[in-house]
PDB file of C-alpha atoms in Angstrom:
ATOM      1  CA  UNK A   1    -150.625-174.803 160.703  1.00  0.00           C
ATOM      2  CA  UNK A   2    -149.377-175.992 163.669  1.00  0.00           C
ATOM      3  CA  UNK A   3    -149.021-174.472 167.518  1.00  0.00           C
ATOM      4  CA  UNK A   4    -147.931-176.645 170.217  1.00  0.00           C
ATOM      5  CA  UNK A   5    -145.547-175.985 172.814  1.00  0.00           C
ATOM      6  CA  UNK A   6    -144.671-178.230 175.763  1.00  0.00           C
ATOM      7  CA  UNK A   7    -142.414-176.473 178.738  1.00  0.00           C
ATOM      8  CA  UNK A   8    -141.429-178.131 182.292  1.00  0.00           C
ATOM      9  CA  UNK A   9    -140.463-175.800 185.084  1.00  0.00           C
ATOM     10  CA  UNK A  10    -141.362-174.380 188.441  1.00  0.00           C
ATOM     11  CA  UNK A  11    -144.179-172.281 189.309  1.00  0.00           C
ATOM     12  CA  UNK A  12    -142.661-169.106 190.308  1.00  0.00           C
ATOM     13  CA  UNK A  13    -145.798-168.215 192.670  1.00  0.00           C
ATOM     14  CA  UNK A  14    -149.197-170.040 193.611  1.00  0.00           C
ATOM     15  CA  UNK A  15    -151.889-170.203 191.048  1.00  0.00           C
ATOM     16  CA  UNK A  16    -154.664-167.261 191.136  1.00  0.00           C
ATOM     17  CA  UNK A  17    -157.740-168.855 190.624  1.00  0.00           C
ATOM     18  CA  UNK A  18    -160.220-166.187 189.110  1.00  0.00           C
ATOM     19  CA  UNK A  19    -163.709-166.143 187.619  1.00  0.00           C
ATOM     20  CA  UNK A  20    -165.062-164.335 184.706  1.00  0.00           C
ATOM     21  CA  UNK A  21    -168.060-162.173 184.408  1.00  0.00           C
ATOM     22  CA  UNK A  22    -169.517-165.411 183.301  1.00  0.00           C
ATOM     23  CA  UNK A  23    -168.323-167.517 185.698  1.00  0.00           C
ATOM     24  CA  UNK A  24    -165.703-169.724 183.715  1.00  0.00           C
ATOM     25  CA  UNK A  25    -162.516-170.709 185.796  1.00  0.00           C
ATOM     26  CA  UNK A  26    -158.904-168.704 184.767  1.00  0.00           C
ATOM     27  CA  UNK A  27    -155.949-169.401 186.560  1.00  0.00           C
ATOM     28  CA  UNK A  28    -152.507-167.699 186.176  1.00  0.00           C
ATOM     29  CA  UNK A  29    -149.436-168.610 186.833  1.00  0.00           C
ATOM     30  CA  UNK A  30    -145.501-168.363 185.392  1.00  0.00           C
ATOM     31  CA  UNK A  31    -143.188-171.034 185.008  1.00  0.00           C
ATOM     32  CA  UNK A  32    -139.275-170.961 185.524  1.00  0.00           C
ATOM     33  CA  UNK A  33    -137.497-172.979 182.759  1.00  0.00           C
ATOM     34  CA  UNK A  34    -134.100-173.430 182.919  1.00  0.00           C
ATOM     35  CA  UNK A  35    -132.564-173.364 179.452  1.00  0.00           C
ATOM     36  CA  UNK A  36    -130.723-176.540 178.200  1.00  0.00           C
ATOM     37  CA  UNK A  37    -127.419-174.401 177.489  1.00  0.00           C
ATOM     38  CA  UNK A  38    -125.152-172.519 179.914  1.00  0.00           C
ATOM     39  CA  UNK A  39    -124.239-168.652 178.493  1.00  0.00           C
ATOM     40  CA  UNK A  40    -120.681-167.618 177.636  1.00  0.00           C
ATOM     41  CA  UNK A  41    -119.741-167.168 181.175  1.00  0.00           C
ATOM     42  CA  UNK A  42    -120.814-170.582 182.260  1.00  0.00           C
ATOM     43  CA  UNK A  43    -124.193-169.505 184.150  1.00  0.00           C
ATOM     44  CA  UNK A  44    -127.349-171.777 182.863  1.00  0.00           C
ATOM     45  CA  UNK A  45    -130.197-168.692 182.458  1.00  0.00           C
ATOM     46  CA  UNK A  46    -133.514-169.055 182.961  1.00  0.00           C
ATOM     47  CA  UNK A  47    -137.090-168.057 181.061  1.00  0.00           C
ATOM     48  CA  UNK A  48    -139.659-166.629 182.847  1.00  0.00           C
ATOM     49  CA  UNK A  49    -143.248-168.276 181.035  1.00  0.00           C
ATOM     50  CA  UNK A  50    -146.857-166.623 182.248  1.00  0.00           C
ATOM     51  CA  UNK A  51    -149.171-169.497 181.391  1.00  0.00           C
ATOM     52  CA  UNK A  52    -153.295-168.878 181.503  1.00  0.00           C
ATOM     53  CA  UNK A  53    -155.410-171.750 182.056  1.00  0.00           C
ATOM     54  CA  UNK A  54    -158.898-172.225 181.339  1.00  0.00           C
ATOM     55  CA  UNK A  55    -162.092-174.402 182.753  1.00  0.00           C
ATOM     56  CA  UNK A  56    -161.497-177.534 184.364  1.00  0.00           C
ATOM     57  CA  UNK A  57    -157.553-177.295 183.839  1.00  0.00           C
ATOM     58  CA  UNK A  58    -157.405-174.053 185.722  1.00  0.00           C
ATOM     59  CA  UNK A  59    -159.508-175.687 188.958  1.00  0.00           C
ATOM     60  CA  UNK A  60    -157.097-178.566 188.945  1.00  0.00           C
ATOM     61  CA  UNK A  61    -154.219-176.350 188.730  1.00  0.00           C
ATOM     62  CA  UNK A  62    -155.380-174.387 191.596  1.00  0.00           C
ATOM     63  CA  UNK A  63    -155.913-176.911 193.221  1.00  0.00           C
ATOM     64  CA  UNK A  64    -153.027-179.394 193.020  1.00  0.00           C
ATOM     65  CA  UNK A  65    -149.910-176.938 192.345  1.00  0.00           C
ATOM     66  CA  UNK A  66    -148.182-174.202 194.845  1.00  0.00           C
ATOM     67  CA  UNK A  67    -145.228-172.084 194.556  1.00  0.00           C
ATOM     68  CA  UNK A  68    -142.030-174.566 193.735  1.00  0.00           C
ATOM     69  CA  UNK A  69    -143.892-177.520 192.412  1.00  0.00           C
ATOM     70  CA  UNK A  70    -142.454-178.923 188.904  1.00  0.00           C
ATOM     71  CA  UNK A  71    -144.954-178.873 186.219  1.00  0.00           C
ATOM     72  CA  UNK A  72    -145.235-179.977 182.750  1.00  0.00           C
ATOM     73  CA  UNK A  73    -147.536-177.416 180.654  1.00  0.00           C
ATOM     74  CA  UNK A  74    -148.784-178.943 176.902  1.00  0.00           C
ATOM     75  CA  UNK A  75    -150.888-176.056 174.861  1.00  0.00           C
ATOM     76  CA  UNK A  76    -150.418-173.590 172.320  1.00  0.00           C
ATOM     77  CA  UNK A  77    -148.292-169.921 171.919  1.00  0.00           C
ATOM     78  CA  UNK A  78    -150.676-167.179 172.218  1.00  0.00           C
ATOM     79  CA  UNK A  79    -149.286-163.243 171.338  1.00  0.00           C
ATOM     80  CA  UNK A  80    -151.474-160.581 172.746  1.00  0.00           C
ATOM     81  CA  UNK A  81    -151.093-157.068 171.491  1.00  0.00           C
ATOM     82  CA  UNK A  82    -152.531-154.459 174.239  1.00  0.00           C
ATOM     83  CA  UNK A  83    -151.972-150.803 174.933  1.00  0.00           C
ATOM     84  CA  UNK A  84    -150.466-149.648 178.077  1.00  0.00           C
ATOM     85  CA  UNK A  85    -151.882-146.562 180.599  1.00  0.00           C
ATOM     86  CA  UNK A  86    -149.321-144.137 178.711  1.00  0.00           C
ATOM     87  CA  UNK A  87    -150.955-145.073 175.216  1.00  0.00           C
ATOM     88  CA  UNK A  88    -148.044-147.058 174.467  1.00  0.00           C
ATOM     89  CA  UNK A  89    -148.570-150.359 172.356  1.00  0.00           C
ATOM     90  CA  UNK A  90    -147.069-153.177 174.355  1.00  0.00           C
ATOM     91  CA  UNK A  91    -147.036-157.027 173.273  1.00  0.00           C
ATOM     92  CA  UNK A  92    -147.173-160.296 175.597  1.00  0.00           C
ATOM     93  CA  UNK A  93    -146.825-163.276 175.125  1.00  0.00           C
ATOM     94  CA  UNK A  94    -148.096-166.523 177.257  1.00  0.00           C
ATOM     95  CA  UNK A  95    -148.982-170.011 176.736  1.00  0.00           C
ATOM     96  CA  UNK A  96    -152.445-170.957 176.595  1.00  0.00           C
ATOM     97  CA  UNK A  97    -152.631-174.441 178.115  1.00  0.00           C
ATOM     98  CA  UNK A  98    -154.486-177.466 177.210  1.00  0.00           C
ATOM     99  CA  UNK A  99    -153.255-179.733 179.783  1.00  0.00           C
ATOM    100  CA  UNK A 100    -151.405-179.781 182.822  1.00  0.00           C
ATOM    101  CA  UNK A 101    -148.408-182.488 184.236  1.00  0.00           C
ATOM    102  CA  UNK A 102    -146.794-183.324 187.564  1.00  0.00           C
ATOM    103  CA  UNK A 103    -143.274-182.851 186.663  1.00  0.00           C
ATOM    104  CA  UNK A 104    -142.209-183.988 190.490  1.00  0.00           C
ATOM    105  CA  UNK A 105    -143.234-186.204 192.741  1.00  0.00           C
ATOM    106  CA  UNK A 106    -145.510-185.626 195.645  1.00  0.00           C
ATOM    107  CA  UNK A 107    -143.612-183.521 198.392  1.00  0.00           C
ATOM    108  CA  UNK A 108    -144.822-185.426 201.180  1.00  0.00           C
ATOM    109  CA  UNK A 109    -143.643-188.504 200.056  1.00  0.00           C
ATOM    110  CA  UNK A 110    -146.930-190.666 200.171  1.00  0.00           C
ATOM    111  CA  UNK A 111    -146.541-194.900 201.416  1.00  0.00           C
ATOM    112  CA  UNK A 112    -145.163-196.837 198.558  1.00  0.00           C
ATOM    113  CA  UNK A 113    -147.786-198.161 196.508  1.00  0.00           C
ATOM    114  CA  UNK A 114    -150.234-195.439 197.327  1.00  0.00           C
ATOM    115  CA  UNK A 115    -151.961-194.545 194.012  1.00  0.00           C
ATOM    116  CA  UNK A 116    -154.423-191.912 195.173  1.00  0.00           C
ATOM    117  CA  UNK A 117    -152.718-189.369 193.660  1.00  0.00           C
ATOM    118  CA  UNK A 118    -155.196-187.383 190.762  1.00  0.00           C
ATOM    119  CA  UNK A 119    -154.475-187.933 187.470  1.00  0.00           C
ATOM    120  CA  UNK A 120    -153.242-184.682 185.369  1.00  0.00           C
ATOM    121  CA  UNK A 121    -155.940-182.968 184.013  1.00  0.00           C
ATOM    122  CA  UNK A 122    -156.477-184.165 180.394  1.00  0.00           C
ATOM    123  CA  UNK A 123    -155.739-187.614 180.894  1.00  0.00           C
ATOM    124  CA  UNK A 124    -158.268-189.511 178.811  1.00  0.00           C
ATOM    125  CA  UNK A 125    -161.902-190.145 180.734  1.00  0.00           C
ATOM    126  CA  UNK A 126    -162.366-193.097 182.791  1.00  0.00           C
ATOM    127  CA  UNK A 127    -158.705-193.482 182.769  1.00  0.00           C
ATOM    128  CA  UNK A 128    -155.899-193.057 185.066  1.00  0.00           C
ATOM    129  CA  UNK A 129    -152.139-192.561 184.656  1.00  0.00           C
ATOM    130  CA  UNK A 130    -151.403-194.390 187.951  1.00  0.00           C
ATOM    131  CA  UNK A 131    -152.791-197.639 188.196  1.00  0.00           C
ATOM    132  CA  UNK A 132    -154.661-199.151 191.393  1.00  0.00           C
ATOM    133  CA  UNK A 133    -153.679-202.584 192.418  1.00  0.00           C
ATOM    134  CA  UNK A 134    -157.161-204.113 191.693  1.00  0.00           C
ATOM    135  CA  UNK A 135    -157.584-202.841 188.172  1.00  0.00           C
ATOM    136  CA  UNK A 136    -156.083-206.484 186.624  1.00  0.00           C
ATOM    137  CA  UNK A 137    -158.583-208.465 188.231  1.00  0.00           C
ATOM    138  CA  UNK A 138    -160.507-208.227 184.882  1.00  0.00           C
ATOM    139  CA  UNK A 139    -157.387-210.302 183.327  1.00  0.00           C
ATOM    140  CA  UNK A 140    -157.477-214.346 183.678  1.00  0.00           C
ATOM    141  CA  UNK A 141    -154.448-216.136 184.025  1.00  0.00           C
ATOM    142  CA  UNK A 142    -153.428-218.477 181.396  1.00  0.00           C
ATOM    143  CA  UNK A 143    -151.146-221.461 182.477  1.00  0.00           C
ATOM    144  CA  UNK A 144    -148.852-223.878 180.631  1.00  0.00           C
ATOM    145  CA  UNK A 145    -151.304-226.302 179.781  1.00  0.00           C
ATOM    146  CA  UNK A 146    -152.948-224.139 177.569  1.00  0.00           C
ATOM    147  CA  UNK A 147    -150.889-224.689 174.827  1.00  0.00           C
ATOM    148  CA  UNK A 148    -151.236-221.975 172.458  1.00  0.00           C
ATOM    149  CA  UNK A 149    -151.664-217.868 173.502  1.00  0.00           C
ATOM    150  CA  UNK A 150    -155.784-216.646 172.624  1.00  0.00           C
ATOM    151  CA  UNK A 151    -154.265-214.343 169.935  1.00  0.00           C
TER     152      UNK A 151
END
């Protein structure tokens, strides 16, 4: 069986970083995702998503997001069934996620060719999605004499 879902939107408010009884990071937050279709009256509607992250993901969220920013959520659908103050049943839905995306750039524009930006959460360890300048000194240069390529 399969549950993935993958939305991009803005964060409707800033992330509230909580702790459980435990001590294990949960952050909250909702996402605004326009829908790829405009309704019968022209007007493109929009979803409101509640997204709960977990651990690590939920510091960096905290973190690195505010109100406005563009973000890029990867996890899975969960449906929570819960009963309201009046006894009523009530059902919610949110997504549960694994990993976390800059969908925008940096606000404050940082100097071209600045890669100290952080890396999404998630991204694989020891291993950055923005290169730095002297990570290709472990490559030699091969010139024309050479002939043949080493491969």
């Amino acid at each position: 069986m399969l549950n993935r879902i993958v939305i991009m939107g803005r964060l409707t408010r800033d992330p509230e970083l909580r702790r459980t009884g435990s001590g294990t990071p949960v952050t909250s937050f909702s996402l605004a995702v326009d829908r790829d279709f405009k309704s019968q009256d022209g007007q493109r509607e929009t979803d409101f998503i509640d997204v709960v992250a977990w651990r690590g993901t939920a510091e960096f969220v905290s973190k690195y997001f505010t109100k406005g920013r563009m973000a890029v959520v990867e996890g899975r659908l969960q449906i929570r069934d819960w009963t309201d103050n009046n006894g009523g049943k009530r059902r919610s839905a949110e997504v549960v996620a694994d990993n976390v995306y800059f969908g925008d750039s940096k606000r404050d524009s940082a100097p071209a060719g600045d890669f100290g930006a952080p890396p999404p959460y998630g991204a694989p360890a020891g291993r950055s999605t923005f290169p730095s300048p002297e990570s290709h000194s472990d490559f030699a240069e091969i010139g024309e004499e050479d002939g043949e390529l080493p491969f």
